[in-house]
Tab-separated table of C-alpha atoms in Angstrom:
chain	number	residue	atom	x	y	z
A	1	UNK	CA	0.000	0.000	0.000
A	2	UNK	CA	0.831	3.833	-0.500
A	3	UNK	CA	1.946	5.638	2.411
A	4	UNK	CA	-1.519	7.611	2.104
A	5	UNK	CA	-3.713	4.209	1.824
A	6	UNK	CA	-1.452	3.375	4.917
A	7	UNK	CA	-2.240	6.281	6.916
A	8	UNK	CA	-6.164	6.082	5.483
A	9	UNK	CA	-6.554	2.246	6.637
A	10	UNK	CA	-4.495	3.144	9.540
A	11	UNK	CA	-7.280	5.578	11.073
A	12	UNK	CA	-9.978	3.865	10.050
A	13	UNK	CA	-8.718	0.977	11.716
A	14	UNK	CA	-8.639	3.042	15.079
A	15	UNK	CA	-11.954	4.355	14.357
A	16	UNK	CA	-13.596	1.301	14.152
A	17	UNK	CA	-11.563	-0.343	17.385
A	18	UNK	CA	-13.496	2.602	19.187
A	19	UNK	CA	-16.538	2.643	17.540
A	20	UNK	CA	-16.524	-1.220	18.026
A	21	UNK	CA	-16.112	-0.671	21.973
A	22	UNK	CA	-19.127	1.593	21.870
A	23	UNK	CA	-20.968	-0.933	20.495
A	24	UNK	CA	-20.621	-3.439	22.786
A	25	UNK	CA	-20.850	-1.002	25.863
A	26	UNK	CA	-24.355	-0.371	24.361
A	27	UNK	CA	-25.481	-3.712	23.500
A	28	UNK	CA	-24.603	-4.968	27.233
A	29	UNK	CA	-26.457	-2.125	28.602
A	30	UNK	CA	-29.832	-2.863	26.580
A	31	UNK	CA	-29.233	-6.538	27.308
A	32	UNK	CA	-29.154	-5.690	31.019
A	33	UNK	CA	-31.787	-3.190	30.903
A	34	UNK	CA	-33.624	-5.991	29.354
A	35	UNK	CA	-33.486	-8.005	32.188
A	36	UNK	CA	-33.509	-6.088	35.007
A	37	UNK	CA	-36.374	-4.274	37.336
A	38	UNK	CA	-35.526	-1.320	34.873
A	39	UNK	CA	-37.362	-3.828	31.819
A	40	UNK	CA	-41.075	-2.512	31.339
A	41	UNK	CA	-39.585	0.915	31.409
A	42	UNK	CA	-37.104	-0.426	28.735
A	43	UNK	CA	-39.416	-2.051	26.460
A	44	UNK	CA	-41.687	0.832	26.966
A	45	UNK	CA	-39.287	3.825	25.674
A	46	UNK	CA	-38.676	0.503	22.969
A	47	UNK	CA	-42.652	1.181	22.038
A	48	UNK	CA	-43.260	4.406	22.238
A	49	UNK	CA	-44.707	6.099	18.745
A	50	UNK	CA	-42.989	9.623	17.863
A	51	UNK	CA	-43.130	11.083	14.799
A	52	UNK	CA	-45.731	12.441	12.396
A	53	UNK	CA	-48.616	10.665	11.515
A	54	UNK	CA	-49.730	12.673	8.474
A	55	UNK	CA	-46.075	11.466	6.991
A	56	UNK	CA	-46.921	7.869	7.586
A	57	UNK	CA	-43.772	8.165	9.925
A	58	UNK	CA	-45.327	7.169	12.917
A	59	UNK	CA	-43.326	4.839	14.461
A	60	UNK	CA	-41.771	3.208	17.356
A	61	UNK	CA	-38.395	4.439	18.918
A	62	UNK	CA	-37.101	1.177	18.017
A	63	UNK	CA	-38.410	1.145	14.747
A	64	UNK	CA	-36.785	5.064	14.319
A	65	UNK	CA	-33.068	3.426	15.787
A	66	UNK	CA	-33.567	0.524	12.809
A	67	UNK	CA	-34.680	2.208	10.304
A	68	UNK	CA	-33.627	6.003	10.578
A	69	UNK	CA	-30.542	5.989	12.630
A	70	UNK	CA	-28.718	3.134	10.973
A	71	UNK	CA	-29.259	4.723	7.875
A	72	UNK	CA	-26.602	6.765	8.891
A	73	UNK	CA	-24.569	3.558	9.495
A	74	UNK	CA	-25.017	2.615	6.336
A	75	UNK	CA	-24.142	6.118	4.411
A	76	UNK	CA	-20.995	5.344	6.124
A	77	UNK	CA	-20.916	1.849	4.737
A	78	UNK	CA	-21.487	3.307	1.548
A	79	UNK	CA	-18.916	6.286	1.352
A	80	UNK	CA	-16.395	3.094	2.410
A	81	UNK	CA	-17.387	1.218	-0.281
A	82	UNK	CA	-17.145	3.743	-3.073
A	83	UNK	CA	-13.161	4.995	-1.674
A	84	UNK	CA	-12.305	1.564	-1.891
A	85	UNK	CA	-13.873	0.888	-5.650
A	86	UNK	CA	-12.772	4.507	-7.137
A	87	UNK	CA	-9.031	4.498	-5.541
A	88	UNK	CA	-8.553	1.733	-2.733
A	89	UNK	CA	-8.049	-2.414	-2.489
A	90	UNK	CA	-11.097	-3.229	-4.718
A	91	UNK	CA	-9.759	-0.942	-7.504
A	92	UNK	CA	-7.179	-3.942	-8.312
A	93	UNK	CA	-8.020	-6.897	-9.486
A	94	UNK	CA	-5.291	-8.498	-8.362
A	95	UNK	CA	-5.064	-7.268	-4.408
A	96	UNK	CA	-9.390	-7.500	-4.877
A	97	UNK	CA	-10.405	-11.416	-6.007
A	98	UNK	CA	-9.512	-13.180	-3.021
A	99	UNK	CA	-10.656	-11.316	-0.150
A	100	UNK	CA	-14.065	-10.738	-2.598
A	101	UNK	CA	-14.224	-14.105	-3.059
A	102	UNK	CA	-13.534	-15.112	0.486
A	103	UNK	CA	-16.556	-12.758	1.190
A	104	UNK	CA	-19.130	-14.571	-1.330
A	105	UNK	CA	-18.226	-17.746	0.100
A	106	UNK	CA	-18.996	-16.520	4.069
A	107	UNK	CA	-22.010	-15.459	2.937
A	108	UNK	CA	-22.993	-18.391	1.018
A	109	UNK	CA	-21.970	-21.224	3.125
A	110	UNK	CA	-23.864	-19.662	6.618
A	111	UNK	CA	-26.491	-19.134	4.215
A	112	UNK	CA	-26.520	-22.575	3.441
A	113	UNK	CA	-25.801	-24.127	7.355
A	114	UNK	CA	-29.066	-22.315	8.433
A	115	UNK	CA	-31.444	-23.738	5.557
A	116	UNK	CA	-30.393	-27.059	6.915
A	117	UNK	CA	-31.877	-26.834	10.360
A	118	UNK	CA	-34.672	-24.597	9.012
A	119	UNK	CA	-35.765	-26.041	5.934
A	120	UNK	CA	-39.493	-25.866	4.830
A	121	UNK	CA	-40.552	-24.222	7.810
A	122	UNK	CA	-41.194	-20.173	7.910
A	123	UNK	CA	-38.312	-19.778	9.652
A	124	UNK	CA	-36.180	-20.532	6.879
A	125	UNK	CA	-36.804	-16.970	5.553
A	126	UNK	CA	-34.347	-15.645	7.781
A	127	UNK	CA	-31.280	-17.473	5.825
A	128	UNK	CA	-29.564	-14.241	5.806
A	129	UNK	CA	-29.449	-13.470	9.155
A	130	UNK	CA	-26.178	-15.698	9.718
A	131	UNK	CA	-23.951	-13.884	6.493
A	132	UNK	CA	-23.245	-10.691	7.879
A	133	UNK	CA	-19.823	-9.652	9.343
A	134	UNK	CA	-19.946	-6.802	11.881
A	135	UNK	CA	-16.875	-4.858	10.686
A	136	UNK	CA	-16.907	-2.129	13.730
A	137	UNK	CA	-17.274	-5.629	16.123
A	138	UNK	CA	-14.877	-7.920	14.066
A	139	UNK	CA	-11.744	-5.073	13.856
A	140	UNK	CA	-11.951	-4.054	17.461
A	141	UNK	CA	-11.738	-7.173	18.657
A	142	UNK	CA	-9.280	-7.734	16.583
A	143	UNK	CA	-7.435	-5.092	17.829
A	144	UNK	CA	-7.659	-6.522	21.306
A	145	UNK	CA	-6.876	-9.939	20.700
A	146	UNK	CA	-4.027	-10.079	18.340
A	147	UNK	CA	-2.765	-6.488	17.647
A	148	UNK	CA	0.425	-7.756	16.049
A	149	UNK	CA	-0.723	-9.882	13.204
A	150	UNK	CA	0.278	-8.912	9.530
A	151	UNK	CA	-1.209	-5.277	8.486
A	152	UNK	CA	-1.705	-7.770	5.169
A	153	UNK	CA	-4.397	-9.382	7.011
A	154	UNK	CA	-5.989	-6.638	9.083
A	155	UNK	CA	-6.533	-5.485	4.951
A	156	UNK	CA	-7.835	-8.926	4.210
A	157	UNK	CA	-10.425	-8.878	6.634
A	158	UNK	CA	-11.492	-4.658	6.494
A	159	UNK	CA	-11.525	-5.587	2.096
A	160	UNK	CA	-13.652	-8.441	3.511
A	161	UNK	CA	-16.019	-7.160	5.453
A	162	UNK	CA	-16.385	-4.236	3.219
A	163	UNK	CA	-17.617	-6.787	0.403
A	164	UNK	CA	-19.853	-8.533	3.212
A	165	UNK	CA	-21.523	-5.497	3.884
A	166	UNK	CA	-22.206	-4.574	0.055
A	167	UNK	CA	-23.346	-8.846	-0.533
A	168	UNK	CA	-25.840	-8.049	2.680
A	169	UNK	CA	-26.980	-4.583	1.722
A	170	UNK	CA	-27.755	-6.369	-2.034
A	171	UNK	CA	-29.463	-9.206	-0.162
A	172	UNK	CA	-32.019	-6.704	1.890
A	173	UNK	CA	-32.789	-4.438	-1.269
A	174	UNK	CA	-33.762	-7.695	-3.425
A	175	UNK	CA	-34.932	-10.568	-0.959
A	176	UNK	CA	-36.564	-8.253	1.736
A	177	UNK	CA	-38.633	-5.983	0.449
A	178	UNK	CA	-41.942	-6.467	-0.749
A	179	UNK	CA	-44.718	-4.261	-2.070
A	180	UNK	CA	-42.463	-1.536	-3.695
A	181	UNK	CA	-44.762	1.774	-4.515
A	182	UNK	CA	-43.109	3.288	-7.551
A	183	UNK	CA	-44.638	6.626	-7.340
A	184	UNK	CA	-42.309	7.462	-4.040
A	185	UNK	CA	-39.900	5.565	-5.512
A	186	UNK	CA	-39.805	7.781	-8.633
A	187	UNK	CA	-40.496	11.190	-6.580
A	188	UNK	CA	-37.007	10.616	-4.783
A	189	UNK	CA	-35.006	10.682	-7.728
A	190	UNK	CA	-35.788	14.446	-7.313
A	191	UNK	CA	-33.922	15.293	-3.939
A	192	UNK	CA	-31.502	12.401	-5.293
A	193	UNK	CA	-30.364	14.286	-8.135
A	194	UNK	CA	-30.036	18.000	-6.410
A	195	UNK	CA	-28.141	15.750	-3.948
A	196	UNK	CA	-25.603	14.106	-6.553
A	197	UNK	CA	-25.636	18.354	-8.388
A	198	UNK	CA	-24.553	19.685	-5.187
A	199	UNK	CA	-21.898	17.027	-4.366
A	200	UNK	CA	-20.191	17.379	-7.598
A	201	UNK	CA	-20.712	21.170	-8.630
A	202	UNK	CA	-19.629	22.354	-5.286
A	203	UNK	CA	-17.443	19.546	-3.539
A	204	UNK	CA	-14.511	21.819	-2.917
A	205	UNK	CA	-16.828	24.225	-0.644
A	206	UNK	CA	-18.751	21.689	0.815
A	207	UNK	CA	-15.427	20.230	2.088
A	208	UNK	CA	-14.267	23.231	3.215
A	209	UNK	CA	-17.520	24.229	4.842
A	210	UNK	CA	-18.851	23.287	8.254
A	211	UNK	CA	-22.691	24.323	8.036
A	212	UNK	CA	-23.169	23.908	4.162
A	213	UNK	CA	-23.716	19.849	4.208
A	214	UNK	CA	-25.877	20.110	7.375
A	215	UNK	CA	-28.041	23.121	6.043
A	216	UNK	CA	-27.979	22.094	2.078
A	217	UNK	CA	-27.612	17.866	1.600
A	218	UNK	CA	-28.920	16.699	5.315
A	219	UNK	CA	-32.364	18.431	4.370
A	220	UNK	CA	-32.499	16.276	0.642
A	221	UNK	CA	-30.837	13.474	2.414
A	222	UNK	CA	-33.863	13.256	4.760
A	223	UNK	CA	-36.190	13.796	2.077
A	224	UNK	CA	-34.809	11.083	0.293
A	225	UNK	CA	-34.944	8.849	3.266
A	226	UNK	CA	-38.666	9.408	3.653
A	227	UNK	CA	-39.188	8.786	0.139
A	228	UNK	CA	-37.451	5.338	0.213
A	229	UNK	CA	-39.571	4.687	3.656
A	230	UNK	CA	-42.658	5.055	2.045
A	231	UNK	CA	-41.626	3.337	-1.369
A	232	UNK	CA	-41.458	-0.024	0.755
A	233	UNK	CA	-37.698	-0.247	0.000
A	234	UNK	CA	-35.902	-0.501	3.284
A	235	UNK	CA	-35.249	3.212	4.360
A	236	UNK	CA	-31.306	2.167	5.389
A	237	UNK	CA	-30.779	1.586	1.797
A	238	UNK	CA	-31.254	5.217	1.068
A	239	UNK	CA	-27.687	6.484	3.198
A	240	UNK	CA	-26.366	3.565	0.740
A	241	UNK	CA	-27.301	5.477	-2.555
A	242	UNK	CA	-26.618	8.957	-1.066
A	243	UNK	CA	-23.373	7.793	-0.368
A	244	UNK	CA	-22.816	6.720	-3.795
A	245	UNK	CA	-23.708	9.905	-4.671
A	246	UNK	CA	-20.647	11.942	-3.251
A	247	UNK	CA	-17.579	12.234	-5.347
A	248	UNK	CA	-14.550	10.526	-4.088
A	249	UNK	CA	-12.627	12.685	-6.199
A	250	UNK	CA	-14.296	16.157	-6.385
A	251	UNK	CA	-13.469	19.265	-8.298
A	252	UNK	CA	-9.697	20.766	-7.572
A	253	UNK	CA	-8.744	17.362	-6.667
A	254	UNK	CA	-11.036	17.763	-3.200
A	255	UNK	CA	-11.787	13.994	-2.026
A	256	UNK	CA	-15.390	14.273	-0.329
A	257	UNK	CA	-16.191	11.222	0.382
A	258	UNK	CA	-12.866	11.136	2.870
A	259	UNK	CA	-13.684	14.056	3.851
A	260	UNK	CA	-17.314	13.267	4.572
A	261	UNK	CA	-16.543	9.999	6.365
A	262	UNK	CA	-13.870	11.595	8.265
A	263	UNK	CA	-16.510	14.295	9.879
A	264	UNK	CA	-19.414	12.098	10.381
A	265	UNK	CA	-17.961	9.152	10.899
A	266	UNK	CA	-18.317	9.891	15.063
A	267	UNK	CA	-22.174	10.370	14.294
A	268	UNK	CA	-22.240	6.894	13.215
A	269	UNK	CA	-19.991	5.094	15.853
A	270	UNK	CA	-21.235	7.596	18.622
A	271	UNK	CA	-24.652	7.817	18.753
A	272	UNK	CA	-26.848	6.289	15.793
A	273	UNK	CA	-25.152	2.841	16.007
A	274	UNK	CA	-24.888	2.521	19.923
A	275	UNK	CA	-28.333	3.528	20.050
A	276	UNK	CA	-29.650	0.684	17.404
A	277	UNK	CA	-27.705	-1.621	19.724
A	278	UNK	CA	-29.015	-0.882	22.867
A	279	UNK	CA	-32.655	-1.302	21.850
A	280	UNK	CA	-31.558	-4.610	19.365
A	281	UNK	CA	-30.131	-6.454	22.284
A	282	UNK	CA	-32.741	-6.028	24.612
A	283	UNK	CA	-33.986	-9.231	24.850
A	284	UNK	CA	-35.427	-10.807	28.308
A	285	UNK	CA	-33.648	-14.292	28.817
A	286	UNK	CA	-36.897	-16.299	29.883
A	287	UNK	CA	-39.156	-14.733	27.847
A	288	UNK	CA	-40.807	-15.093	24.503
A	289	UNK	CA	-37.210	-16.631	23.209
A	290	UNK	CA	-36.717	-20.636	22.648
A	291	UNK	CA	-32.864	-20.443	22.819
A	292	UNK	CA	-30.941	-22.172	22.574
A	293	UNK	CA	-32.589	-25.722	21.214
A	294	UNK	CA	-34.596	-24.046	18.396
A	295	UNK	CA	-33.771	-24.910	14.721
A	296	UNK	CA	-33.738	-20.865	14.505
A	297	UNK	CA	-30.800	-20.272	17.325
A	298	UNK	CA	-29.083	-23.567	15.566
A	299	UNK	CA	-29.254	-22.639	12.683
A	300	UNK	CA	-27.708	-19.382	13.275
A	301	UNK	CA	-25.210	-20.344	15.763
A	302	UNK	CA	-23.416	-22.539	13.173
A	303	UNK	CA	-23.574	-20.707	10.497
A	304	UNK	CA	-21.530	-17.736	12.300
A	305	UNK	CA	-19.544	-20.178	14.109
A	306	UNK	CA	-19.081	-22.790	11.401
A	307	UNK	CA	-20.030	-21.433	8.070
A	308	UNK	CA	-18.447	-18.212	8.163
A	309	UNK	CA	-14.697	-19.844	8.654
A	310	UNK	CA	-15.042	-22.741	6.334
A	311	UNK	CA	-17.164	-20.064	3.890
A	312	UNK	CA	-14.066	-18.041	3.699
A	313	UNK	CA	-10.911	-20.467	3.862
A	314	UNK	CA	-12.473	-23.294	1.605
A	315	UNK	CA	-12.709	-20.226	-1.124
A	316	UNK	CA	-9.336	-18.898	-0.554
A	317	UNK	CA	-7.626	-22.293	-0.565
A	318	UNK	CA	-9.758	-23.123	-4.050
A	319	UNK	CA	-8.677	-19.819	-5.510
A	320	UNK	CA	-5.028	-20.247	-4.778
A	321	UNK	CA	-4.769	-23.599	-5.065
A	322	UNK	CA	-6.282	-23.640	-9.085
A	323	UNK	CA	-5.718	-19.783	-9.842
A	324	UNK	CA	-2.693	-17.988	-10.214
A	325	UNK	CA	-3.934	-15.722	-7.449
A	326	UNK	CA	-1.626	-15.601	-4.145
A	327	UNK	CA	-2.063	-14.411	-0.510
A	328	UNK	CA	0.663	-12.349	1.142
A	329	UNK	CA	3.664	-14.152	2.111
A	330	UNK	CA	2.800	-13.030	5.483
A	331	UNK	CA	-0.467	-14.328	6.209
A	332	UNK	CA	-0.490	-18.098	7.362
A	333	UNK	CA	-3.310	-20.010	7.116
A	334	UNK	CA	-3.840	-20.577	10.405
A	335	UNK	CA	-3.970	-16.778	10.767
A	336	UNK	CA	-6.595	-17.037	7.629
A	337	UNK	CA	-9.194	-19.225	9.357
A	338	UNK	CA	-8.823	-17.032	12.525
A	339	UNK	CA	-9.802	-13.843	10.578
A	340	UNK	CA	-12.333	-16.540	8.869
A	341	UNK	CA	-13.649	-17.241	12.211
A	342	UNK	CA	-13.963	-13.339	13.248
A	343	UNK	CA	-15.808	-12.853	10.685
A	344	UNK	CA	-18.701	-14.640	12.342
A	345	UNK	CA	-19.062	-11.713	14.650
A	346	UNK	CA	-22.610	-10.555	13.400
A	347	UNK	CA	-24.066	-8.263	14.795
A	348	UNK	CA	-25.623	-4.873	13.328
A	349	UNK	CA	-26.997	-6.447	9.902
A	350	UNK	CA	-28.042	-9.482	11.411
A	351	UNK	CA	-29.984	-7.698	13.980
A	352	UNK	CA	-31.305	-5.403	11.355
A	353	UNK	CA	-32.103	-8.762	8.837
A	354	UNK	CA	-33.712	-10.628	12.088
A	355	UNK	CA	-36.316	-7.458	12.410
A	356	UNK	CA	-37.207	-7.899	8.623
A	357	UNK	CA	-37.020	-11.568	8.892
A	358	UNK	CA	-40.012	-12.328	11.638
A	359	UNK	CA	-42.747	-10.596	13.092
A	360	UNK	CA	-43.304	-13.339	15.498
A	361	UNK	CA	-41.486	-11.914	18.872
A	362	UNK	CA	-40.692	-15.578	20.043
A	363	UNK	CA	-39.172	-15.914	16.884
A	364	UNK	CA	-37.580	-12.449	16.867
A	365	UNK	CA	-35.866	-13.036	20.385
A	366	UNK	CA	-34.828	-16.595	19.883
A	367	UNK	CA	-32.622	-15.052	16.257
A	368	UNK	CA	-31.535	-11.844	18.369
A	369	UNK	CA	-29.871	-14.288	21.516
A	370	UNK	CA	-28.485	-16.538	18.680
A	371	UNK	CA	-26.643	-13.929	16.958
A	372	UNK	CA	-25.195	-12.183	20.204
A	373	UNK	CA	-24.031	-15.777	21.821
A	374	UNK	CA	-22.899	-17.108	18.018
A	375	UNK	CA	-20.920	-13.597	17.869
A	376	UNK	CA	-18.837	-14.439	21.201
A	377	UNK	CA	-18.398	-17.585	20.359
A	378	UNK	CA	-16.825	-16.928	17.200
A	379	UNK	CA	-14.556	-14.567	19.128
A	380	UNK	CA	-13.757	-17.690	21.354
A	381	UNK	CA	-13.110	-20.049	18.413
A	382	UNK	CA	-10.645	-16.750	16.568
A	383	UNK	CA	-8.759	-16.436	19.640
A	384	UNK	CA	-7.699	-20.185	19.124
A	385	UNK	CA	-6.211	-19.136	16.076
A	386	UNK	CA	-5.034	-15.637	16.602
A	387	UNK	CA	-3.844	-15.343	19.410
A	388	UNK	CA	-0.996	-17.773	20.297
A	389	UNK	CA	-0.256	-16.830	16.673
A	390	UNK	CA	0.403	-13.001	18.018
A	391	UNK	CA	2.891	-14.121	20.925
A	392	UNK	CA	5.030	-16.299	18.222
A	393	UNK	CA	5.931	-13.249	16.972
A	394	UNK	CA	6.518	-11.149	19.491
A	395	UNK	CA	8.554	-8.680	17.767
A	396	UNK	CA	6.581	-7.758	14.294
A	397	UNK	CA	5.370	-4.058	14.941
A	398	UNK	CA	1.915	-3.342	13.391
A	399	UNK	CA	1.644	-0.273	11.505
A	400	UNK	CA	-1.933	0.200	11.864
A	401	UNK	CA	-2.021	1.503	15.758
């Protein structure tokens, strides 16, 4: 890498360690507001309706944290994802096929692992929930439990969980939503395209401004939003395309979409994220839930534990074995299936996929504990491979912290 892709992954590395912390911090606290004396209070703020009615936005907090707040999760997601086609890893075909590969196979194999303890039952329509790779989760903990591994594989598994996020954003916009009105649909390609004018025709002042993206794009962003909300479309989806929407490469060489994730990045990991956690991982242990023996928590369980290492290091080992493509001399493969095995950390998609996949609660609650006790295990089952790994080497500095 560059010294300026260096310093780039470099801080969002650190970013992400942080924002990963926050995350958890949050999710504990909902969990144990969940089941404490402090619970009908909990699940109350969880229900309340705000919002106007006229709008058709009237909705529950929860509902506002899933839909509205981690739209700003995903903008983030999406700002990532164009950097890294316009100028970073995925711009080269040759650093690109085998963590992108890797990522289609850690998708499809989880996919697959759940089907088989769910098949022809309605619970089988949550086969995505298992794919997803939490990449604030997944870096921070690898941060924490092996913070001298190759920067060669810290790259591996950020290219890879950028890819995972853009295979389950894909999967929500075509398998999970039904009953798409066009004429919203069509009415925000208005705010859409003032959006994608502004961006271009005036990046340079936009970056250098600090009021002129809250006071010009946030007000068409929103409208956008809304438009997608009512459309049927899932509103998060909506950050995804507005991201896509800013230039990475502006006018007098200004890079917006840096600068952009670099100034609302903390919005994201701060505040709307946290919050979607803490009301996600409320669940009351005891309650409507039929963890940890139902084909639902099974099925997801393995699929994060199981799927999502053998997903990604079956692919890479078929890739290299019959292709002419390589992995760094650094990375070993036992280092591989560890970073395979992080990978099962899923947390914000497949909370977000397990609210589109039932409506049932018991349902909802037995996916929700599945996915938060699969996650830690996965960590468990990485730190078997990581982590010894680390203290081999006691001496090989990582650049990225």
């Amino acid at each position: 890498m560059s010294k300026r892709e260096a310093a780039r992954v470099s801080r969002l590395l650190r970013a992400e360690v942080v924002g990963g912390v926050i995350v958890m911090i949050a999710a504990l606290l909902g969990f144990i507001a969940a089941n404490s004396p402090l619970a009908e209070g909990y699940f109350a703020l969880r229900e309340t309706k705000i919002g106007p009615e006229t709008l058709g936005l009237h909705i529950s907090v929860g509902h506002w944290a899933s839909d509205g707040l981690l739209a700003i999760f995903f903008f983030m997601v999406g700002l990532e994802l164009k950097r890294e086609f316009v100028s970073g890893a995925l711009s080269k075909f040759s650093t690109a096929i085998v963590p992108v590969a890797a990522a289609f196979g850690g998708v499809a194999i989880p996919a697959l692992a759940y089907i088989a303890f769910t098949a022809g039952t309605p619970a089988a329509h949550g086969w995505a929930i298992p794919t997803a790779t939490d990449i604030a989760f997944a870096v921070a903990v690898l941060g924490l439990i092996a913070p001298r591994i190759p920067p060669a594989l810290r790259m591996f598994l950020l290219t890879l969980a950028v890819v995972d996020d853009l295979i389950a954003i894909s999967i929500i916009a075509i398998f999970y939503t039904e009953n798409i009105q066009f004429l919203p649909l069509a009415l925000a390609l208005i705010p859409l395209a003032l959006y994608a004018f502004i961006a271009h025709r005036f990046s340079a002042r936009l970056a250098r401004s600090t009021w002129g993206p809250w006071l010009i794009l946030l007000p068409l962003g929103i409208v956008a939003w809304a438009l997608f909300y009512s459309s049927g479309i899932h509103a998060t989806i909506a950050g995804v395309v507005l991201a896509f929407l800013v230039p990475v490469n502006g006018r007098q060489g200004t890079q917006l979409a840096e600068t952009f994730e670099h100034r609302f990045r903390p919005l994201s990991t701060g505040i709307a994220v946290p919050i979607f956690a803490f009301f996600a991982a409320g669940v009351a242990v005891g309650g409507a839930s039929r963890f940890p023996f139902d084909p639902i928590a099974i099925g997801i369980m393995v699929g994060l534990v199981i799927g999502k290492p053998i997903g990604i290091a079956l692919v890479t080992w078929i890739l290299t074995r019959f292709t002419r493509a390589e992995l760094d001399s650094a990375v070993s493969w036992r280092e591989l299936i560890g970073v395979g095995a992080l990978a099962g950390v899923g947390f914000t998609v497949s909370l977000l996929v397990t609210d589109l996949s039932f409506s049932d609660p018991g349902d909802a609650d037995t996916a929700r504990l599945a996915v938060m006790v699969g996650s830690v295990i996965a960590v468990g089952v990485s730190a078997l491979f990581l982590v010894r790994k680390a203290r081999a080497h006691p001496t090989r500095a990582s650049r990225e912290f």
